[in-house]
């Protein structure tokens, strides 16, 4: 069969066919599993396609789901419906997170396996804005893969909302990790983080919200950058109407962003990277690990604007 390519994609097809031809019926994959593998393969072939979708007031969550499915992002809606997601693992102003054990299908495998995952549902008072924010983040997250970026496993429609699915990282954020691991390799963690940011910048992506809470550490000590909710990319295959630009979090923001003279930028990412490196070495967020009120925040902003920076006494 010369039409099947002699490469990684071809090897995946042969593994899939071998599974389909298993002597024992129970060993054969389901139609859903075959579909997921072929969808992922199709994404690899057509990932440079110029097709786009326009995000308008009339767009529906099903339209967005169809776009991502056609581009190789796995839809776990059916699997998620088997779970009773009544009690969130974590509720924040911007998102609700659920932690469950889900049957996961990797694009290079034909047999699913159970994995603990986080299901993230972006929140907004406006259903239109909620879908828009979730679509943007899912698009950015699904566009790039790197060892130091938290993998996106897929998406689902949950209670009419677009949700994103990623692996559960037990160690939590890098700040939590260094507090618990007294032998943590600070240099190695910072090096991995800088590689992730370099990868994004090289590919025309501005993260926009680099901070310790958005950097996880796996059991193997591998840094995983996450949260692309306010990221910026030069080329988009989803055409959005005007979208407000997020600028990250004040503790990590560069002076020009605090002055509102600049939106998120590569230079702003580098400033936030430096602040996050301080987090890693001191085990504290910039300007201390306690929550700061409005008055303290104003003082910090003024200090940065006149050329100051966070304290380095603990370095």
GROMACS .gro file of C-alpha atoms in nm:
model
  315
    1UNK     CA    1   0.000   0.000   0.000
    2UNK     CA    2   0.224   0.277  -0.130
    3UNK     CA    3  -0.041   0.542  -0.065
    4UNK     CA    4   0.014   0.518   0.312
    5UNK     CA    5   0.314   0.743   0.385
    6UNK     CA    6   0.631   0.596   0.531
    7UNK     CA    7   0.653   0.839   0.822
    8UNK     CA    8   0.514   0.894   1.172
    9UNK     CA    9   0.167   0.960   1.030
   10UNK     CA   10   0.180   0.639   0.830
   11UNK     CA   11   0.296   0.443   1.134
   12UNK     CA   12  -0.002   0.576   1.329
   13UNK     CA   13  -0.236   0.465   1.049
   14UNK     CA   14  -0.084   0.116   1.049
   15UNK     CA   15  -0.117   0.089   1.427
   16UNK     CA   16  -0.478   0.193   1.398
   17UNK     CA   17  -0.546  -0.058   1.119
   18UNK     CA   18  -0.378  -0.335   1.316
   19UNK     CA   19  -0.608  -0.258   1.607
   20UNK     CA   20  -0.914  -0.257   1.377
   21UNK     CA   21  -0.810  -0.601   1.247
   22UNK     CA   22  -0.758  -0.751   1.593
   23UNK     CA   23  -0.864  -1.117   1.608
   24UNK     CA   24  -1.050  -1.062   1.934
   25UNK     CA   25  -1.352  -0.830   1.892
   26UNK     CA   26  -1.298  -0.674   2.235
   27UNK     CA   27  -0.952  -0.555   2.129
   28UNK     CA   28  -1.084  -0.345   1.839
   29UNK     CA   29  -1.123   0.033   1.891
   30UNK     CA   30  -1.462   0.198   1.883
   31UNK     CA   31  -1.575   0.418   1.594
   32UNK     CA   32  -1.524   0.721   1.820
   33UNK     CA   33  -1.162   0.620   1.888
   34UNK     CA   34  -1.097   0.569   1.515
   35UNK     CA   35  -1.255   0.907   1.440
   36UNK     CA   36  -1.040   1.086   1.698
   37UNK     CA   37  -0.717   0.942   1.560
   38UNK     CA   38  -0.812   1.028   1.201
   39UNK     CA   39  -0.918   1.380   1.302
   40UNK     CA   40  -0.581   1.436   1.465
   41UNK     CA   41  -0.400   1.305   1.157
   42UNK     CA   42  -0.608   1.531   0.937
   43UNK     CA   43  -0.506   1.829   1.149
   44UNK     CA   44  -0.138   1.749   1.090
   45UNK     CA   45  -0.195   1.740   0.714
   46UNK     CA   46  -0.408   2.054   0.695
   47UNK     CA   47  -0.272   2.262   0.982
   48UNK     CA   48  -0.140   2.522   0.734
   49UNK     CA   49  -0.482   2.565   0.576
   50UNK     CA   50  -0.595   2.926   0.530
   51UNK     CA   51  -0.960   2.854   0.614
   52UNK     CA   52  -1.104   3.083   0.879
   53UNK     CA   53  -1.421   3.129   1.079
   54UNK     CA   54  -1.574   3.466   1.164
   55UNK     CA   55  -1.681   3.516   1.524
   56UNK     CA   56  -2.004   3.718   1.517
   57UNK     CA   57  -2.303   3.776   1.744
   58UNK     CA   58  -2.485   3.494   1.564
   59UNK     CA   59  -2.219   3.227   1.614
   60UNK     CA   60  -2.310   2.926   1.827
   61UNK     CA   61  -2.098   2.706   2.050
   62UNK     CA   62  -2.168   2.416   1.811
   63UNK     CA   63  -2.007   2.617   1.527
   64UNK     CA   64  -1.694   2.670   1.734
   65UNK     CA   65  -1.688   2.302   1.834
   66UNK     CA   66  -1.708   2.200   1.467
   67UNK     CA   67  -1.417   2.432   1.380
   68UNK     CA   68  -1.189   2.288   1.646
   69UNK     CA   69  -1.290   1.928   1.570
   70UNK     CA   70  -1.209   1.980   1.202
   71UNK     CA   71  -0.869   2.109   1.309
   72UNK     CA   72  -0.778   1.808   1.518
   73UNK     CA   73  -0.876   1.916   1.869
   74UNK     CA   74  -1.049   1.622   2.039
   75UNK     CA   75  -1.410   1.672   2.152
   76UNK     CA   76  -1.478   1.506   2.489
   77UNK     CA   77  -1.838   1.622   2.525
   78UNK     CA   78  -1.979   1.268   2.517
   79UNK     CA   79  -1.728   1.140   2.773
   80UNK     CA   80  -1.787   1.439   3.001
   81UNK     CA   81  -2.161   1.376   3.005
   82UNK     CA   82  -2.093   1.054   3.197
   83UNK     CA   83  -1.960   1.256   3.490
   84UNK     CA   84  -2.155   1.443   3.754
   85UNK     CA   85  -1.981   1.781   3.761
   86UNK     CA   86  -2.169   1.939   4.048
   87UNK     CA   87  -1.883   2.027   4.284
   88UNK     CA   88  -1.606   2.243   4.135
   89UNK     CA   89  -1.247   2.179   4.238
   90UNK     CA   90  -1.184   2.554   4.233
   91UNK     CA   91  -1.400   2.857   4.164
   92UNK     CA   92  -1.241   3.185   4.055
   93UNK     CA   93  -1.385   3.507   3.918
   94UNK     CA   94  -1.265   3.420   3.569
   95UNK     CA   95  -1.319   3.043   3.559
   96UNK     CA   96  -1.460   2.733   3.725
   97UNK     CA   97  -1.234   2.427   3.741
   98UNK     CA   98  -1.342   2.064   3.780
   99UNK     CA   99  -1.105   1.775   3.857
  100UNK     CA  100  -1.212   1.435   3.725
  101UNK     CA  101  -1.074   1.106   3.593
  102UNK     CA  102  -1.147   1.099   3.220
  103UNK     CA  103  -1.095   0.845   2.942
  104UNK     CA  104  -0.835   1.023   2.728
  105UNK     CA  105  -0.753   0.953   2.363
  106UNK     CA  106  -0.404   1.058   2.252
  107UNK     CA  107  -0.364   1.147   1.886
  108UNK     CA  108  -0.084   0.893   1.837
  109UNK     CA  109  -0.261   0.604   2.012
  110UNK     CA  110  -0.575   0.410   1.934
  111UNK     CA  111  -0.658   0.285   2.283
  112UNK     CA  112  -0.789   0.533   2.539
  113UNK     CA  113  -0.658   0.545   2.896
  114UNK     CA  114  -0.795   0.699   3.213
  115UNK     CA  115  -0.620   1.016   3.326
  116UNK     CA  116  -0.688   1.273   3.596
  117UNK     CA  117  -0.766   1.603   3.428
  118UNK     CA  118  -0.879   1.958   3.489
  119UNK     CA  119  -1.186   2.085   3.305
  120UNK     CA  120  -1.174   2.464   3.277
  121UNK     CA  121  -1.490   2.660   3.207
  122UNK     CA  122  -1.430   3.031   3.145
  123UNK     CA  123  -1.683   3.256   3.318
  124UNK     CA  124  -1.841   3.584   3.213
  125UNK     CA  125  -2.177   3.746   3.284
  126UNK     CA  126  -2.238   3.776   2.910
  127UNK     CA  127  -2.282   3.439   2.730
  128UNK     CA  128  -2.140   3.596   2.412
  129UNK     CA  129  -1.829   3.725   2.590
  130UNK     CA  130  -1.790   3.392   2.771
  131UNK     CA  131  -1.786   3.204   2.440
  132UNK     CA  132  -1.555   3.461   2.284
  133UNK     CA  133  -1.303   3.442   2.570
  134UNK     CA  134  -1.312   3.063   2.577
  135UNK     CA  135  -1.271   3.043   2.199
  136UNK     CA  136  -0.970   3.275   2.202
  137UNK     CA  137  -0.797   3.081   2.478
  138UNK     CA  138  -0.872   2.745   2.319
  139UNK     CA  139  -0.741   2.869   1.984
  140UNK     CA  140  -0.415   2.997   2.130
  141UNK     CA  141  -0.366   2.692   2.349
  142UNK     CA  142  -0.429   2.446   2.066
  143UNK     CA  143  -0.201   2.624   1.820
  144UNK     CA  144   0.136   2.546   1.976
  145UNK     CA  145   0.299   2.249   2.145
  146UNK     CA  146   0.619   2.252   2.349
  147UNK     CA  147   0.757   2.041   2.632
  148UNK     CA  148   0.726   2.341   2.866
  149UNK     CA  149   0.368   2.432   2.772
  150UNK     CA  150   0.084   2.254   2.952
  151UNK     CA  151  -0.073   2.017   2.696
  152UNK     CA  152  -0.428   2.078   2.583
  153UNK     CA  153  -0.602   1.740   2.576
  154UNK     CA  154  -0.920   1.863   2.413
  155UNK     CA  155  -1.243   2.050   2.468
  156UNK     CA  156  -1.606   1.984   2.554
  157UNK     CA  157  -1.940   2.158   2.561
  158UNK     CA  158  -2.042   2.170   2.926
  159UNK     CA  159  -2.386   2.308   3.013
  160UNK     CA  160  -2.384   2.497   2.685
  161UNK     CA  161  -2.040   2.647   2.749
  162UNK     CA  162  -1.709   2.577   2.580
  163UNK     CA  163  -1.470   2.407   2.824
  164UNK     CA  164  -1.100   2.315   2.795
  165UNK     CA  165  -0.938   1.997   2.923
  166UNK     CA  166  -0.577   1.961   3.038
  167UNK     CA  167  -0.377   1.720   3.257
  168UNK     CA  168  -0.399   1.752   3.633
  169UNK     CA  169  -0.058   1.860   3.768
  170UNK     CA  170  -0.033   1.745   4.128
  171UNK     CA  171   0.256   1.970   4.231
  172UNK     CA  172   0.062   2.285   4.153
  173UNK     CA  173   0.228   2.616   4.070
  174UNK     CA  174   0.603   2.669   4.061
  175UNK     CA  175   0.579   2.886   4.374
  176UNK     CA  176   0.402   2.608   4.563
  177UNK     CA  177   0.655   2.359   4.427
  178UNK     CA  178   0.966   2.541   4.552
  179UNK     CA  179   0.809   2.589   4.894
  180UNK     CA  180   0.765   2.212   4.930
  181UNK     CA  181   1.078   2.093   4.747
  182UNK     CA  182   1.377   2.214   4.945
  183UNK     CA  183   1.615   2.067   4.686
  184UNK     CA  184   1.439   2.229   4.390
  185UNK     CA  185   1.664   2.324   4.098
  186UNK     CA  186   1.591   2.697   4.074
  187UNK     CA  187   1.824   2.746   3.781
  188UNK     CA  188   1.668   2.457   3.592
  189UNK     CA  189   1.313   2.581   3.656
  190UNK     CA  190   1.399   2.933   3.538
  191UNK     CA  191   1.579   2.797   3.232
  192UNK     CA  192   1.277   2.588   3.134
  193UNK     CA  193   1.044   2.883   3.183
  194UNK     CA  194   1.261   3.106   2.964
  195UNK     CA  195   1.261   2.837   2.693
  196UNK     CA  196   0.881   2.831   2.692
  197UNK     CA  197   0.861   3.209   2.656
  198UNK     CA  198   1.127   3.206   2.385
  199UNK     CA  199   0.926   2.941   2.197
  200UNK     CA  200   0.610   3.153   2.215
  201UNK     CA  201   0.788   3.472   2.107
  202UNK     CA  202   0.966   3.294   1.822
  203UNK     CA  203   0.625   3.183   1.696
  204UNK     CA  204   0.473   3.530   1.720
  205UNK     CA  205   0.282   3.479   2.045
  206UNK     CA  206   0.271   3.716   2.343
  207UNK     CA  207   0.162   3.531   2.657
  208UNK     CA  208   0.047   3.842   2.840
  209UNK     CA  209   0.013   3.704   3.194
  210UNK     CA  210   0.336   3.535   3.300
  211UNK     CA  211   0.340   3.474   3.675
  212UNK     CA  212   0.401   3.192   3.919
  213UNK     CA  213   0.036   3.089   3.930
  214UNK     CA  214   0.047   3.026   3.554
  215UNK     CA  215   0.357   2.806   3.571
  216UNK     CA  216   0.309   2.447   3.688
  217UNK     CA  217   0.571   2.180   3.764
  218UNK     CA  218   0.516   1.812   3.681
  219UNK     CA  219   0.624   1.517   3.895
  220UNK     CA  220   0.932   1.494   3.672
  221UNK     CA  221   1.027   1.854   3.748
  222UNK     CA  222   0.918   1.980   3.407
  223UNK     CA  223   0.786   2.337   3.387
  224UNK     CA  224   0.444   2.370   3.220
  225UNK     CA  225   0.326   2.719   3.124
  226UNK     CA  226  -0.052   2.763   3.107
  227UNK     CA  227  -0.336   3.018   3.079
  228UNK     CA  228  -0.352   3.183   2.738
  229UNK     CA  229  -0.662   3.386   2.821
  230UNK     CA  230  -0.504   3.724   2.739
  231UNK     CA  231  -0.245   3.612   2.485
  232UNK     CA  232  -0.186   3.788   2.154
  233UNK     CA  233  -0.100   3.624   1.822
  234UNK     CA  234  -0.017   3.792   1.491
  235UNK     CA  235  -0.201   3.546   1.265
  236UNK     CA  236  -0.546   3.417   1.358
  237UNK     CA  237  -0.767   3.174   1.170
  238UNK     CA  238  -1.064   3.287   1.376
  239UNK     CA  239  -1.170   3.639   1.281
  240UNK     CA  240  -1.285   3.817   1.597
  241UNK     CA  241  -1.467   4.145   1.620
  242UNK     CA  242  -1.300   4.402   1.845
  243UNK     CA  243  -1.172   4.232   2.157
  244UNK     CA  244  -1.049   4.412   2.465
  245UNK     CA  245  -0.684   4.336   2.531
  246UNK     CA  246  -0.589   4.200   2.872
  247UNK     CA  247  -0.272   4.329   3.030
  248UNK     CA  248  -0.192   4.064   3.287
  249UNK     CA  249  -0.164   4.110   3.663
  250UNK     CA  250  -0.036   4.429   3.831
  251UNK     CA  251   0.237   4.269   4.045
  252UNK     CA  252   0.409   4.142   3.730
  253UNK     CA  253   0.333   4.429   3.491
  254UNK     CA  254   0.597   4.644   3.325
  255UNK     CA  255   0.587   5.024   3.378
  256UNK     CA  256   0.469   5.101   3.025
  257UNK     CA  257   0.176   4.862   3.067
  258UNK     CA  258   0.084   5.008   3.406
  259UNK     CA  259   0.084   5.351   3.242
  260UNK     CA  260  -0.157   5.214   2.979
  261UNK     CA  261   0.087   5.332   2.711
  262UNK     CA  262   0.124   4.978   2.585
  263UNK     CA  263  -0.081   4.663   2.559
  264UNK     CA  264   0.079   4.328   2.635
  265UNK     CA  265   0.406   4.294   2.444
  266UNK     CA  266   0.712   4.073   2.419
  267UNK     CA  267   0.899   4.329   2.628
  268UNK     CA  268   0.622   4.315   2.887
  269UNK     CA  269   0.652   3.936   2.891
  270UNK     CA  270   1.024   3.968   2.965
  271UNK     CA  271   0.955   4.203   3.257
  272UNK     CA  272   0.700   3.956   3.395
  273UNK     CA  273   0.948   3.672   3.338
  274UNK     CA  274   1.198   3.854   3.559
  275UNK     CA  275   0.933   3.898   3.827
  276UNK     CA  276   0.847   3.529   3.809
  277UNK     CA  277   1.213   3.434   3.845
  278UNK     CA  278   1.214   3.639   4.167
  279UNK     CA  279   0.907   3.441   4.276
  280UNK     CA  280   1.091   3.115   4.220
  281UNK     CA  281   1.398   3.220   4.417
  282UNK     CA  282   1.217   3.392   4.706
  283UNK     CA  283   0.909   3.161   4.724
  284UNK     CA  284   0.695   3.478   4.734
  285UNK     CA  285   0.495   3.677   4.487
  286UNK     CA  286   0.643   4.018   4.399
  287UNK     CA  287   0.589   4.268   4.682
  288UNK     CA  288   0.515   3.995   4.936
  289UNK     CA  289   0.301   3.685   4.959
  290UNK     CA  290   0.001   3.843   5.130
  291UNK     CA  291  -0.293   3.990   4.946
  292UNK     CA  292  -0.259   4.362   4.893
  293UNK     CA  293  -0.540   4.612   4.916
  294UNK     CA  294  -0.613   4.909   4.695
  295UNK     CA  295  -0.384   5.147   4.886
  296UNK     CA  296  -0.087   4.910   4.882
  297UNK     CA  297  -0.144   4.835   4.514
  298UNK     CA  298  -0.143   5.206   4.435
  299UNK     CA  299   0.187   5.248   4.622
  300UNK     CA  300   0.342   4.960   4.427
  301UNK     CA  301   0.224   5.100   4.095
  302UNK     CA  302   0.366   5.444   4.180
  303UNK     CA  303   0.698   5.291   4.285
  304UNK     CA  304   0.728   5.105   3.955
  305UNK     CA  305   0.627   5.408   3.750
  306UNK     CA  306   0.905   5.621   3.899
  307UNK     CA  307   1.164   5.358   3.818
  308UNK     CA  308   1.157   5.128   4.116
  309UNK     CA  309   1.111   4.754   4.129
  310UNK     CA  310   1.012   4.490   4.377
  311UNK     CA  311   1.232   4.427   4.676
  312UNK     CA  312   1.520   4.184   4.638
  313UNK     CA  313   1.616   4.146   5.001
  314UNK     CA  314   1.529   3.778   5.002
  315UNK     CA  315   1.741   3.689   4.701
   0.00000   0.00000   0.00000
